[in-house]
């Protein structure tokens, strides 16, 4: 089952191991414990949507995106904050993306974007779903 869920304390406890697995799989050097209270505030106001993939009631994946209005163009777009699906359940990936896209569209978004490492093994999957590389981001760790 794939559906939007509110970011309750129970869901946070359930997603925490998936967040850690996501960061480890992507070799991300970012905090492994996000600002859950800030995310819950965004979720309560409908600016953010959390979509959870479940198998037999257990969370096996998630996508969280934030819809915002561009200050110059005025266009609403959705930006993915995080996406992860347990490798054993990758068959649910299209459905997870589809629900996230439907929610973004319902929030008025004209586009949705995902930031991926340039060598991500997920790039071919996103290309098959109609996503195209948009820009290159240069990053430098400052500490």
Short mmCIF file of N, CA, C and O in Angstrom, two decimals:
data_model
loop_
_atom_site.label_atom_id
_atom_site.label_comp_id
_atom_site.label_asym_id
_atom_site.label_seq_id
_atom_site.Cartn_x
_atom_site.Cartn_y
_atom_site.Cartn_z
N UNK A 1 0.84 -1.17 0.00
CA UNK A 1 0.00 0.00 0.00
C UNK A 1 0.89 1.24 0.00
O UNK A 1 1.89 1.30 0.70
N UNK A 2 0.51 2.23 -0.77
CA UNK A 2 1.24 3.49 -0.85
C UNK A 2 0.25 4.61 -0.65
O UNK A 2 -0.74 4.70 -1.38
N UNK A 3 0.51 5.47 0.33
CA UNK A 3 -0.42 6.56 0.62
C UNK A 3 0.28 7.67 1.38
O UNK A 3 1.32 7.46 2.01
N UNK A 4 -0.35 8.84 1.33
CA UNK A 4 0.14 9.97 2.13
C UNK A 4 -0.18 9.68 3.59
O UNK A 4 -1.24 9.16 3.93
N UNK A 5 0.76 10.01 4.45
CA UNK A 5 0.55 9.87 5.88
C UNK A 5 1.02 11.14 6.57
O UNK A 5 1.96 11.79 6.11
N UNK A 6 0.37 11.48 7.66
CA UNK A 6 0.78 12.63 8.46
C UNK A 6 2.00 12.26 9.28
O UNK A 6 2.14 11.13 9.75
N UNK A 7 2.88 13.21 9.48
CA UNK A 7 4.14 12.98 10.18
C UNK A 7 3.91 13.05 11.69
O UNK A 7 4.24 14.03 12.34
N UNK A 8 3.34 11.99 12.22
CA UNK A 8 3.08 11.87 13.66
C UNK A 8 4.33 11.35 14.36
O UNK A 8 5.24 10.82 13.71
N UNK A 9 4.39 11.47 15.68
CA UNK A 9 5.53 10.90 16.40
C UNK A 9 5.70 9.40 16.13
O UNK A 9 6.83 8.91 16.03
N UNK A 10 4.60 8.68 15.96
CA UNK A 10 4.68 7.24 15.66
C UNK A 10 5.33 7.01 14.29
O UNK A 10 6.17 6.12 14.13
N UNK A 11 4.93 7.83 13.30
CA UNK A 11 5.51 7.67 11.97
C UNK A 11 7.00 8.05 11.99
O UNK A 11 7.81 7.39 11.34
N UNK A 12 7.35 9.07 12.74
CA UNK A 12 8.77 9.45 12.86
C UNK A 12 9.58 8.27 13.38
O UNK A 12 10.64 7.95 12.84
N UNK A 13 9.09 7.60 14.43
CA UNK A 13 9.81 6.44 14.97
C UNK A 13 9.94 5.34 13.92
O UNK A 13 10.96 4.66 13.84
N UNK A 14 8.91 5.19 13.11
CA UNK A 14 8.92 4.15 12.09
C UNK A 14 9.85 4.49 10.92
O UNK A 14 10.50 3.62 10.34
N UNK A 15 9.93 5.77 10.58
CA UNK A 15 10.75 6.19 9.45
C UNK A 15 12.22 6.35 9.80
O UNK A 15 13.08 6.26 8.91
N UNK A 16 12.53 6.58 11.06
CA UNK A 16 13.92 6.84 11.46
C UNK A 16 14.90 5.77 10.93
O UNK A 16 15.92 6.13 10.35
N UNK A 17 14.61 4.46 11.07
CA UNK A 17 15.56 3.47 10.52
C UNK A 17 15.69 3.56 8.99
O UNK A 17 16.77 3.32 8.45
N UNK A 18 14.62 3.95 8.30
CA UNK A 18 14.69 4.10 6.85
C UNK A 18 15.53 5.32 6.47
O UNK A 18 16.27 5.28 5.49
N UNK A 19 15.42 6.39 7.25
CA UNK A 19 16.24 7.59 7.01
C UNK A 19 17.71 7.23 7.16
O UNK A 19 18.55 7.60 6.33
N UNK A 20 18.04 6.48 8.19
CA UNK A 20 19.42 6.07 8.42
C UNK A 20 19.90 5.18 7.27
O UNK A 20 21.00 5.38 6.74
N UNK A 21 19.07 4.24 6.85
CA UNK A 21 19.43 3.36 5.73
C UNK A 21 19.64 4.17 4.46
O UNK A 21 20.57 3.90 3.68
N UNK A 22 18.79 5.17 4.24
CA UNK A 22 18.90 6.03 3.08
C UNK A 22 20.24 6.75 3.07
O UNK A 22 20.96 6.74 2.08
N UNK A 23 20.59 7.36 4.18
CA UNK A 23 21.85 8.11 4.27
C UNK A 23 23.05 7.20 4.11
O UNK A 23 24.03 7.56 3.45
N UNK A 24 22.98 6.02 4.68
CA UNK A 24 24.09 5.08 4.56
C UNK A 24 24.24 4.59 3.12
O UNK A 24 25.35 4.50 2.60
N UNK A 25 23.12 4.29 2.48
CA UNK A 25 23.17 3.80 1.09
C UNK A 25 23.71 4.87 0.15
O UNK A 25 24.44 4.57 -0.79
N UNK A 26 23.36 6.12 0.41
CA UNK A 26 23.80 7.22 -0.46
C UNK A 26 25.13 7.81 -0.02
O UNK A 26 25.64 8.72 -0.67
N UNK A 27 25.66 7.30 1.08
CA UNK A 27 26.91 7.82 1.64
C UNK A 27 26.83 9.32 1.85
O UNK A 27 27.74 10.09 1.53
N UNK A 28 25.69 9.76 2.42
CA UNK A 28 25.46 11.18 2.69
C UNK A 28 26.06 11.55 4.03
O UNK A 28 25.84 10.88 5.03
N UNK A 29 26.82 12.63 4.04
CA UNK A 29 27.45 13.11 5.28
C UNK A 29 26.59 14.20 5.90
O UNK A 29 27.07 15.27 6.24
N UNK A 30 25.31 13.94 6.03
CA UNK A 30 24.38 14.90 6.62
C UNK A 30 23.84 14.31 7.92
O UNK A 30 23.99 13.12 8.17
N UNK A 31 23.21 15.14 8.74
CA UNK A 31 22.67 14.62 10.00
C UNK A 31 21.70 13.47 9.75
O UNK A 31 20.89 13.52 8.83
N UNK A 32 21.83 12.43 10.55
CA UNK A 32 20.95 11.27 10.40
C UNK A 32 19.64 11.44 11.16
O UNK A 32 18.80 10.57 11.13
N UNK A 33 19.47 12.54 11.84
CA UNK A 33 18.24 12.79 12.56
C UNK A 33 17.72 14.17 12.17
O UNK A 33 18.11 15.18 12.75
N UNK A 34 16.87 14.24 11.14
CA UNK A 34 16.37 15.53 10.65
C UNK A 34 15.62 16.31 11.72
O UNK A 34 15.30 15.79 12.79
N UNK A 35 15.30 17.53 11.41
CA UNK A 35 14.52 18.40 12.28
C UNK A 35 13.05 17.97 12.19
O UNK A 35 12.24 18.60 11.53
N UNK A 36 12.72 16.87 12.88
CA UNK A 36 11.38 16.29 12.77
C UNK A 36 10.29 17.27 13.15
O UNK A 36 9.23 17.30 12.51
N UNK A 37 10.49 18.10 14.18
CA UNK A 37 9.44 19.02 14.60
C UNK A 37 9.16 20.06 13.51
O UNK A 37 8.01 20.41 13.27
N UNK A 38 10.20 20.54 12.83
CA UNK A 38 10.00 21.49 11.74
C UNK A 38 9.27 20.81 10.59
O UNK A 38 8.35 21.37 9.99
N UNK A 39 9.66 19.58 10.28
CA UNK A 39 9.00 18.85 9.20
C UNK A 39 7.54 18.58 9.53
O UNK A 39 6.67 18.69 8.66
N UNK A 40 7.25 18.24 10.78
CA UNK A 40 5.86 18.01 11.19
C UNK A 40 5.04 19.29 11.06
O UNK A 40 3.87 19.25 10.66
N UNK A 41 5.65 20.43 11.38
CA UNK A 41 4.96 21.72 11.23
C UNK A 41 4.62 21.98 9.75
O UNK A 41 3.51 22.40 9.43
N UNK A 42 5.57 21.72 8.86
CA UNK A 42 5.32 21.88 7.43
C UNK A 42 4.24 20.92 6.95
O UNK A 42 3.38 21.28 6.16
N UNK A 43 4.28 19.70 7.46
CA UNK A 43 3.30 18.68 7.08
C UNK A 43 1.90 19.07 7.55
O UNK A 43 0.93 18.91 6.82
N UNK A 44 1.80 19.63 8.74
CA UNK A 44 0.50 20.03 9.28
C UNK A 44 -0.13 21.14 8.45
O UNK A 44 -1.35 21.24 8.34
N UNK A 45 0.69 21.97 7.85
CA UNK A 45 0.19 23.08 7.04
C UNK A 45 0.03 22.73 5.57
O UNK A 45 -0.23 23.59 4.76
N UNK A 46 0.20 21.49 5.21
CA UNK A 46 0.06 21.01 3.83
C UNK A 46 1.12 21.53 2.87
O UNK A 46 1.00 21.35 1.67
N UNK A 47 2.17 22.19 3.38
CA UNK A 47 3.26 22.61 2.49
C UNK A 47 4.11 21.41 2.10
O UNK A 47 4.75 21.40 1.07
N UNK A 48 4.11 20.40 2.97
CA UNK A 48 4.91 19.21 2.73
C UNK A 48 3.99 17.99 2.69
O UNK A 48 2.96 17.98 3.35
N UNK A 49 4.36 17.02 1.90
CA UNK A 49 3.62 15.76 1.88
C UNK A 49 4.60 14.61 2.09
O UNK A 49 5.69 14.62 1.53
N UNK A 50 4.21 13.67 2.91
CA UNK A 50 4.99 12.46 3.14
C UNK A 50 4.18 11.29 2.60
O UNK A 50 3.03 11.09 3.00
N UNK A 51 4.78 10.55 1.68
CA UNK A 51 4.14 9.38 1.11
C UNK A 51 4.92 8.16 1.61
O UNK A 51 6.14 8.14 1.55
N UNK A 52 4.18 7.18 2.12
CA UNK A 52 4.82 6.01 2.71
C UNK A 52 4.38 4.75 1.96
O UNK A 52 3.20 4.57 1.68
N UNK A 53 5.36 3.91 1.64
CA UNK A 53 5.09 2.60 1.04
C UNK A 53 5.12 1.58 2.17
O UNK A 53 6.06 1.57 2.98
N UNK A 54 4.09 0.75 2.23
CA UNK A 54 4.00 -0.26 3.29
C UNK A 54 3.79 -1.65 2.70
O UNK A 54 3.08 -1.80 1.71
N UNK A 55 4.38 -2.61 3.36
CA UNK A 55 4.17 -4.02 3.04
C UNK A 55 3.79 -4.70 4.34
O UNK A 55 4.53 -4.63 5.33
N UNK A 56 2.62 -5.33 4.35
CA UNK A 56 2.10 -5.99 5.55
C UNK A 56 2.15 -5.06 6.76
O UNK A 56 2.50 -5.46 7.88
N UNK A 57 1.82 -3.78 6.53
CA UNK A 57 1.75 -2.79 7.61
C UNK A 57 3.07 -2.13 7.97
O UNK A 57 3.08 -1.12 8.66
N UNK A 58 4.18 -2.65 7.51
CA UNK A 58 5.49 -2.09 7.85
C UNK A 58 5.95 -1.10 6.77
O UNK A 58 5.84 -1.39 5.58
N UNK A 59 6.47 0.05 7.20
CA UNK A 59 7.00 1.03 6.26
C UNK A 59 8.27 0.48 5.62
O UNK A 59 9.18 0.04 6.32
N UNK A 60 8.31 0.51 4.28
CA UNK A 60 9.48 0.03 3.55
C UNK A 60 10.08 1.12 2.67
O UNK A 60 11.13 0.92 2.06
N UNK A 61 9.41 2.26 2.61
CA UNK A 61 9.93 3.36 1.81
C UNK A 61 9.11 4.61 2.04
O UNK A 61 8.03 4.57 2.63
N UNK A 62 9.67 5.72 1.56
CA UNK A 62 8.98 6.99 1.73
C UNK A 62 9.51 7.99 0.71
O UNK A 62 10.59 7.85 0.16
N UNK A 63 8.71 9.00 0.47
CA UNK A 63 9.15 10.19 -0.25
C UNK A 63 8.51 11.37 0.45
O UNK A 63 7.34 11.30 0.86
N UNK A 64 9.27 12.42 0.65
CA UNK A 64 8.76 13.65 1.25
C UNK A 64 9.10 14.78 0.31
O UNK A 64 10.24 14.90 -0.15
N UNK A 65 8.09 15.60 -0.02
CA UNK A 65 8.37 16.74 -0.88
C UNK A 65 7.69 17.99 -0.34
O UNK A 65 6.71 17.92 0.40
N UNK A 66 8.26 19.11 -0.69
CA UNK A 66 7.80 20.41 -0.24
C UNK A 66 7.38 21.20 -1.46
O UNK A 66 8.14 21.32 -2.43
N UNK A 67 6.15 21.72 -1.44
CA UNK A 67 5.67 22.55 -2.55
C UNK A 67 5.91 24.01 -2.19
O UNK A 67 5.58 24.43 -1.08
N UNK A 68 6.50 24.74 -3.12
CA UNK A 68 6.72 26.16 -2.85
C UNK A 68 6.59 26.97 -4.14
O UNK A 68 6.73 26.45 -5.23
N UNK A 69 6.33 28.26 -3.95
CA UNK A 69 6.15 29.16 -5.09
C UNK A 69 7.45 29.90 -5.36
O UNK A 69 8.04 30.47 -4.46
N UNK A 70 7.89 29.85 -6.62
CA UNK A 70 9.10 30.56 -7.01
C UNK A 70 8.86 32.06 -6.89
O UNK A 70 7.84 32.57 -7.37
N UNK A 71 9.77 32.75 -6.26
CA UNK A 71 9.60 34.18 -6.01
C UNK A 71 9.71 35.03 -7.27
O UNK A 71 9.24 36.17 -7.28
N UNK A 72 10.29 34.51 -8.32
CA UNK A 72 10.43 35.28 -9.56
C UNK A 72 9.34 34.92 -10.56
O UNK A 72 8.61 35.78 -11.04
N UNK A 73 9.20 33.62 -10.85
CA UNK A 73 8.23 33.21 -11.87
C UNK A 73 6.82 33.07 -11.32
O UNK A 73 5.86 33.15 -12.07
N UNK A 74 6.70 32.83 -10.02
CA UNK A 74 5.40 32.61 -9.43
C UNK A 74 4.90 31.18 -9.57
O UNK A 74 3.86 30.81 -9.03
N UNK A 75 5.65 30.35 -10.30
CA UNK A 75 5.25 28.97 -10.51
C UNK A 75 5.45 28.15 -9.24
O UNK A 75 6.44 28.30 -8.54
N UNK A 76 4.49 27.29 -8.97
CA UNK A 76 4.60 26.38 -7.83
C UNK A 76 5.29 25.11 -8.31
O UNK A 76 4.95 24.56 -9.36
N UNK A 77 6.28 24.68 -7.56
CA UNK A 77 6.95 23.42 -7.87
C UNK A 77 7.15 22.65 -6.58
O UNK A 77 7.12 23.21 -5.49
N UNK A 78 7.33 21.37 -6.72
CA UNK A 78 7.58 20.50 -5.56
C UNK A 78 9.02 20.04 -5.62
O UNK A 78 9.51 19.65 -6.68
N UNK A 79 9.69 20.11 -4.50
CA UNK A 79 11.07 19.69 -4.40
C UNK A 79 11.14 18.52 -3.42
O UNK A 79 10.62 18.62 -2.30
N UNK A 80 11.76 17.46 -3.85
CA UNK A 80 11.89 16.29 -2.99
C UNK A 80 12.87 16.58 -1.87
O UNK A 80 13.99 17.03 -2.10
N UNK A 81 12.45 16.33 -0.65
CA UNK A 81 13.34 16.46 0.51
C UNK A 81 14.09 15.16 0.75
O UNK A 81 15.24 15.17 1.17
N UNK A 82 13.42 14.05 0.51
CA UNK A 82 14.04 12.74 0.71
C UNK A 82 13.20 11.68 0.02
O UNK A 82 11.98 11.79 -0.05
N UNK A 83 13.89 10.67 -0.48
CA UNK A 83 13.21 9.52 -1.07
C UNK A 83 14.06 8.29 -0.77
O UNK A 83 15.28 8.34 -0.85
N UNK A 84 13.38 7.22 -0.38
CA UNK A 84 14.09 5.96 -0.11
C UNK A 84 13.10 4.82 -0.20
O UNK A 84 11.96 4.93 0.23
N UNK A 85 13.56 3.73 -0.75
CA UNK A 85 12.77 2.50 -0.82
C UNK A 85 13.71 1.34 -0.55
O UNK A 85 14.77 1.24 -1.18
N UNK A 86 13.35 0.52 0.41
CA UNK A 86 14.16 -0.65 0.74
C UNK A 86 14.42 -1.43 -0.55
O UNK A 86 13.49 -1.69 -1.33
N UNK A 87 15.68 -1.80 -0.81
CA UNK A 87 16.01 -2.50 -2.06
C UNK A 87 15.16 -3.75 -2.31
O UNK A 87 14.88 -4.08 -3.47
N UNK A 88 14.69 -4.40 -1.28
CA UNK A 88 13.87 -5.61 -1.45
C UNK A 88 12.49 -5.28 -2.00
O UNK A 88 11.76 -6.18 -2.43
N UNK A 89 12.12 -4.00 -2.02
CA UNK A 89 10.77 -3.60 -2.45
C UNK A 89 10.81 -2.59 -3.59
O UNK A 89 9.88 -1.81 -3.76
N UNK A 90 11.86 -2.62 -4.39
CA UNK A 90 12.03 -1.64 -5.47
C UNK A 90 10.90 -1.71 -6.49
O UNK A 90 10.67 -0.76 -7.23
N UNK A 91 10.17 -2.80 -6.52
CA UNK A 91 9.03 -2.91 -7.43
C UNK A 91 7.93 -1.90 -7.12
O UNK A 91 7.06 -1.66 -7.95
N UNK A 92 7.98 -1.28 -5.95
CA UNK A 92 6.98 -0.29 -5.56
C UNK A 92 7.39 1.13 -5.96
O UNK A 92 6.65 2.08 -5.73
N UNK A 93 8.54 1.29 -6.57
CA UNK A 93 9.09 2.63 -6.85
C UNK A 93 8.18 3.47 -7.74
O UNK A 93 7.94 4.64 -7.46
N UNK A 94 7.66 2.88 -8.82
CA UNK A 94 6.79 3.66 -9.71
C UNK A 94 5.55 4.14 -8.98
O UNK A 94 5.13 5.28 -9.15
N UNK A 95 4.96 3.28 -8.17
CA UNK A 95 3.77 3.66 -7.41
C UNK A 95 4.07 4.76 -6.40
O UNK A 95 3.27 5.68 -6.22
N UNK A 96 5.21 4.67 -5.75
CA UNK A 96 5.62 5.69 -4.78
C UNK A 96 5.76 7.04 -5.48
O UNK A 96 5.24 8.06 -5.00
N UNK A 97 6.41 7.06 -6.62
CA UNK A 97 6.58 8.29 -7.39
C UNK A 97 5.23 8.82 -7.88
O UNK A 97 4.97 10.02 -7.83
N UNK A 98 4.38 7.93 -8.36
CA UNK A 98 3.07 8.34 -8.89
C UNK A 98 2.23 9.03 -7.82
O UNK A 98 1.62 10.07 -8.08
N UNK A 99 2.19 8.47 -6.62
CA UNK A 99 1.40 9.09 -5.55
C UNK A 99 1.99 10.45 -5.19
O UNK A 99 1.26 11.43 -4.99
N UNK A 100 3.33 10.54 -5.10
CA UNK A 100 3.97 11.82 -4.80
C UNK A 100 3.65 12.86 -5.88
O UNK A 100 3.35 14.02 -5.58
N UNK A 101 3.69 12.45 -7.14
CA UNK A 101 3.38 13.37 -8.24
C UNK A 101 1.92 13.82 -8.17
O UNK A 101 1.62 15.00 -8.38
N UNK A 102 1.01 12.91 -7.87
CA UNK A 102 -0.42 13.27 -7.77
C UNK A 102 -0.65 14.28 -6.65
O UNK A 102 -1.42 15.23 -6.82
N UNK A 103 0.02 14.09 -5.52
CA UNK A 103 -0.12 15.03 -4.40
C UNK A 103 0.47 16.39 -4.75
O UNK A 103 -0.11 17.43 -4.42
N UNK A 104 1.60 16.39 -5.42
CA UNK A 104 2.22 17.66 -5.83
C UNK A 104 1.30 18.40 -6.81
O UNK A 104 1.09 19.61 -6.69
N UNK A 105 0.74 17.66 -7.75
CA UNK A 105 -0.18 18.26 -8.73
C UNK A 105 -1.40 18.83 -8.01
O UNK A 105 -1.83 19.96 -8.30
N UNK A 106 -1.93 18.11 -7.03
CA UNK A 106 -3.09 18.58 -6.27
C UNK A 106 -2.76 19.83 -5.46
O UNK A 106 -3.65 20.65 -5.20
N UNK A 107 -1.49 20.00 -5.09
CA UNK A 107 -1.06 21.19 -4.34
C UNK A 107 -0.78 22.36 -5.28
O UNK A 107 -0.35 23.42 -4.83
N UNK A 108 -1.01 22.16 -6.58
CA UNK A 108 -0.82 23.24 -7.54
C UNK A 108 0.54 23.26 -8.21
O UNK A 108 0.85 24.19 -8.95
N UNK A 109 1.36 22.26 -7.95
CA UNK A 109 2.70 22.24 -8.53
C UNK A 109 2.65 21.94 -10.02
O UNK A 109 1.93 21.05 -10.46
N UNK A 110 3.43 22.70 -10.77
CA UNK A 110 3.55 22.49 -12.21
C UNK A 110 4.70 21.54 -12.52
O UNK A 110 4.81 21.03 -13.63
N UNK A 111 5.57 21.32 -11.54
CA UNK A 111 6.74 20.46 -11.74
C UNK A 111 7.14 19.86 -10.40
O UNK A 111 6.77 20.36 -9.34
N UNK A 112 7.90 18.78 -10.47
CA UNK A 112 8.46 18.16 -9.27
C UNK A 112 9.91 17.79 -9.60
O UNK A 112 10.20 17.39 -10.73
N UNK A 113 10.79 17.97 -8.62
CA UNK A 113 12.19 17.65 -8.89
C UNK A 113 12.79 16.84 -7.76
O UNK A 113 12.37 16.93 -6.61
N UNK A 114 13.77 16.04 -8.14
CA UNK A 114 14.52 15.20 -7.21
C UNK A 114 16.00 15.49 -7.42
O UNK A 114 16.46 15.51 -8.56
N UNK A 115 16.71 15.74 -6.35
CA UNK A 115 18.16 15.91 -6.43
C UNK A 115 18.81 14.56 -6.20
O UNK A 115 18.57 13.93 -5.18
N UNK A 116 19.61 14.15 -7.16
CA UNK A 116 20.28 12.85 -7.09
C UNK A 116 21.78 13.05 -7.29
O UNK A 116 22.19 13.95 -8.04
N UNK A 117 22.58 12.21 -6.67
CA UNK A 117 24.01 12.27 -6.97
C UNK A 117 24.22 12.00 -8.46
O UNK A 117 23.49 11.22 -9.07
N UNK A 118 25.21 12.65 -9.05
CA UNK A 118 25.40 12.53 -10.51
C UNK A 118 25.68 11.10 -10.96
O UNK A 118 25.45 10.75 -12.10
N UNK A 119 26.18 10.26 -10.04
CA UNK A 119 26.46 8.86 -10.40
C UNK A 119 25.43 7.90 -9.80
O UNK A 119 25.69 6.71 -9.68
N UNK A 120 24.25 8.42 -9.47
CA UNK A 120 23.22 7.61 -8.84
C UNK A 120 22.75 6.48 -9.76
O UNK A 120 22.49 6.69 -10.94
N UNK A 121 22.61 5.31 -9.18
CA UNK A 121 22.08 4.18 -9.95
C UNK A 121 20.60 4.36 -10.26
O UNK A 121 20.04 3.63 -11.09
N UNK A 122 19.95 5.35 -9.63
CA UNK A 122 18.53 5.61 -9.86
C UNK A 122 18.28 6.49 -11.09
O UNK A 122 17.14 6.64 -11.51
N UNK A 123 19.31 7.08 -11.66
CA UNK A 123 19.12 7.98 -12.81
C UNK A 123 18.36 7.32 -13.97
O UNK A 123 17.44 7.93 -14.51
N UNK A 124 18.69 6.10 -14.38
CA UNK A 124 17.92 5.48 -15.47
C UNK A 124 16.44 5.29 -15.12
O UNK A 124 15.57 5.49 -15.96
N UNK A 125 16.16 4.94 -13.86
CA UNK A 125 14.77 4.79 -13.43
C UNK A 125 14.03 6.12 -13.58
O UNK A 125 12.92 6.16 -14.13
N UNK A 126 14.62 7.21 -13.08
CA UNK A 126 13.96 8.51 -13.18
C UNK A 126 13.78 8.92 -14.64
O UNK A 126 12.75 9.49 -15.00
N UNK A 127 14.76 8.63 -15.49
CA UNK A 127 14.64 8.95 -16.91
C UNK A 127 13.45 8.20 -17.53
O UNK A 127 12.69 8.78 -18.32
N UNK A 128 13.27 6.94 -17.16
CA UNK A 128 12.13 6.17 -17.67
C UNK A 128 10.79 6.73 -17.22
O UNK A 128 9.77 6.52 -17.88
N UNK A 129 10.80 7.47 -16.11
CA UNK A 129 9.56 8.07 -15.59
C UNK A 129 9.33 9.47 -16.15
O UNK A 129 8.39 10.16 -15.75
N UNK A 130 10.21 9.89 -17.06
CA UNK A 130 10.03 11.20 -17.70
C UNK A 130 10.81 12.34 -17.07
O UNK A 130 10.62 13.50 -17.44
N UNK A 131 11.70 12.04 -16.15
CA UNK A 131 12.52 13.07 -15.51
C UNK A 131 13.77 13.32 -16.35
O UNK A 131 14.33 12.40 -16.93
N UNK A 132 14.18 14.58 -16.38
CA UNK A 132 15.35 14.97 -17.16
C UNK A 132 16.31 15.77 -16.28
O UNK A 132 15.86 16.59 -15.48
N UNK A 133 17.62 15.58 -16.46
CA UNK A 133 18.57 16.40 -15.71
C UNK A 133 18.34 17.88 -16.02
O UNK A 133 18.13 18.25 -17.18
N UNK A 134 18.37 18.70 -15.00
CA UNK A 134 18.06 20.11 -15.16
C UNK A 134 19.28 21.00 -14.98
O UNK A 134 19.49 21.93 -15.74
N UNK A 135 20.07 20.72 -13.96
CA UNK A 135 21.22 21.56 -13.67
C UNK A 135 22.25 20.75 -12.90
O UNK A 135 21.95 19.68 -12.38
N UNK A 136 23.43 21.26 -12.84
CA UNK A 136 24.49 20.65 -12.06
C UNK A 136 24.72 21.53 -10.84
O UNK A 136 24.80 22.75 -10.96
N UNK A 137 24.79 20.94 -9.68
CA UNK A 137 25.02 21.68 -8.45
C UNK A 137 26.42 21.36 -7.97
O UNK A 137 26.79 20.20 -7.82
N UNK A 138 27.20 22.40 -7.73
CA UNK A 138 28.55 22.21 -7.19
C UNK A 138 28.48 22.41 -5.68
O UNK A 138 27.83 23.35 -5.21
N UNK A 139 29.08 21.52 -4.94
CA UNK A 139 29.00 21.57 -3.48
C UNK A 139 30.37 21.38 -2.87
O UNK A 139 31.22 20.68 -3.43
N UNK A 140 30.59 22.01 -1.73
CA UNK A 140 31.85 21.90 -1.02
C UNK A 140 31.55 21.84 0.47
O UNK A 140 30.80 22.66 1.00
N UNK A 141 32.10 20.85 1.15
CA UNK A 141 31.95 20.73 2.61
C UNK A 141 32.82 21.80 3.27
O UNK A 141 33.98 21.97 2.89
N UNK A 142 32.30 22.51 4.22
CA UNK A 142 33.02 23.61 4.86
C UNK A 142 33.43 23.30 6.29
O UNK A 142 33.53 24.18 7.12
N UNK A 143 33.66 22.09 6.58
CA UNK A 143 34.06 21.81 7.94
C UNK A 143 34.64 20.46 8.14
O UNK A 143 34.79 19.62 7.40
#
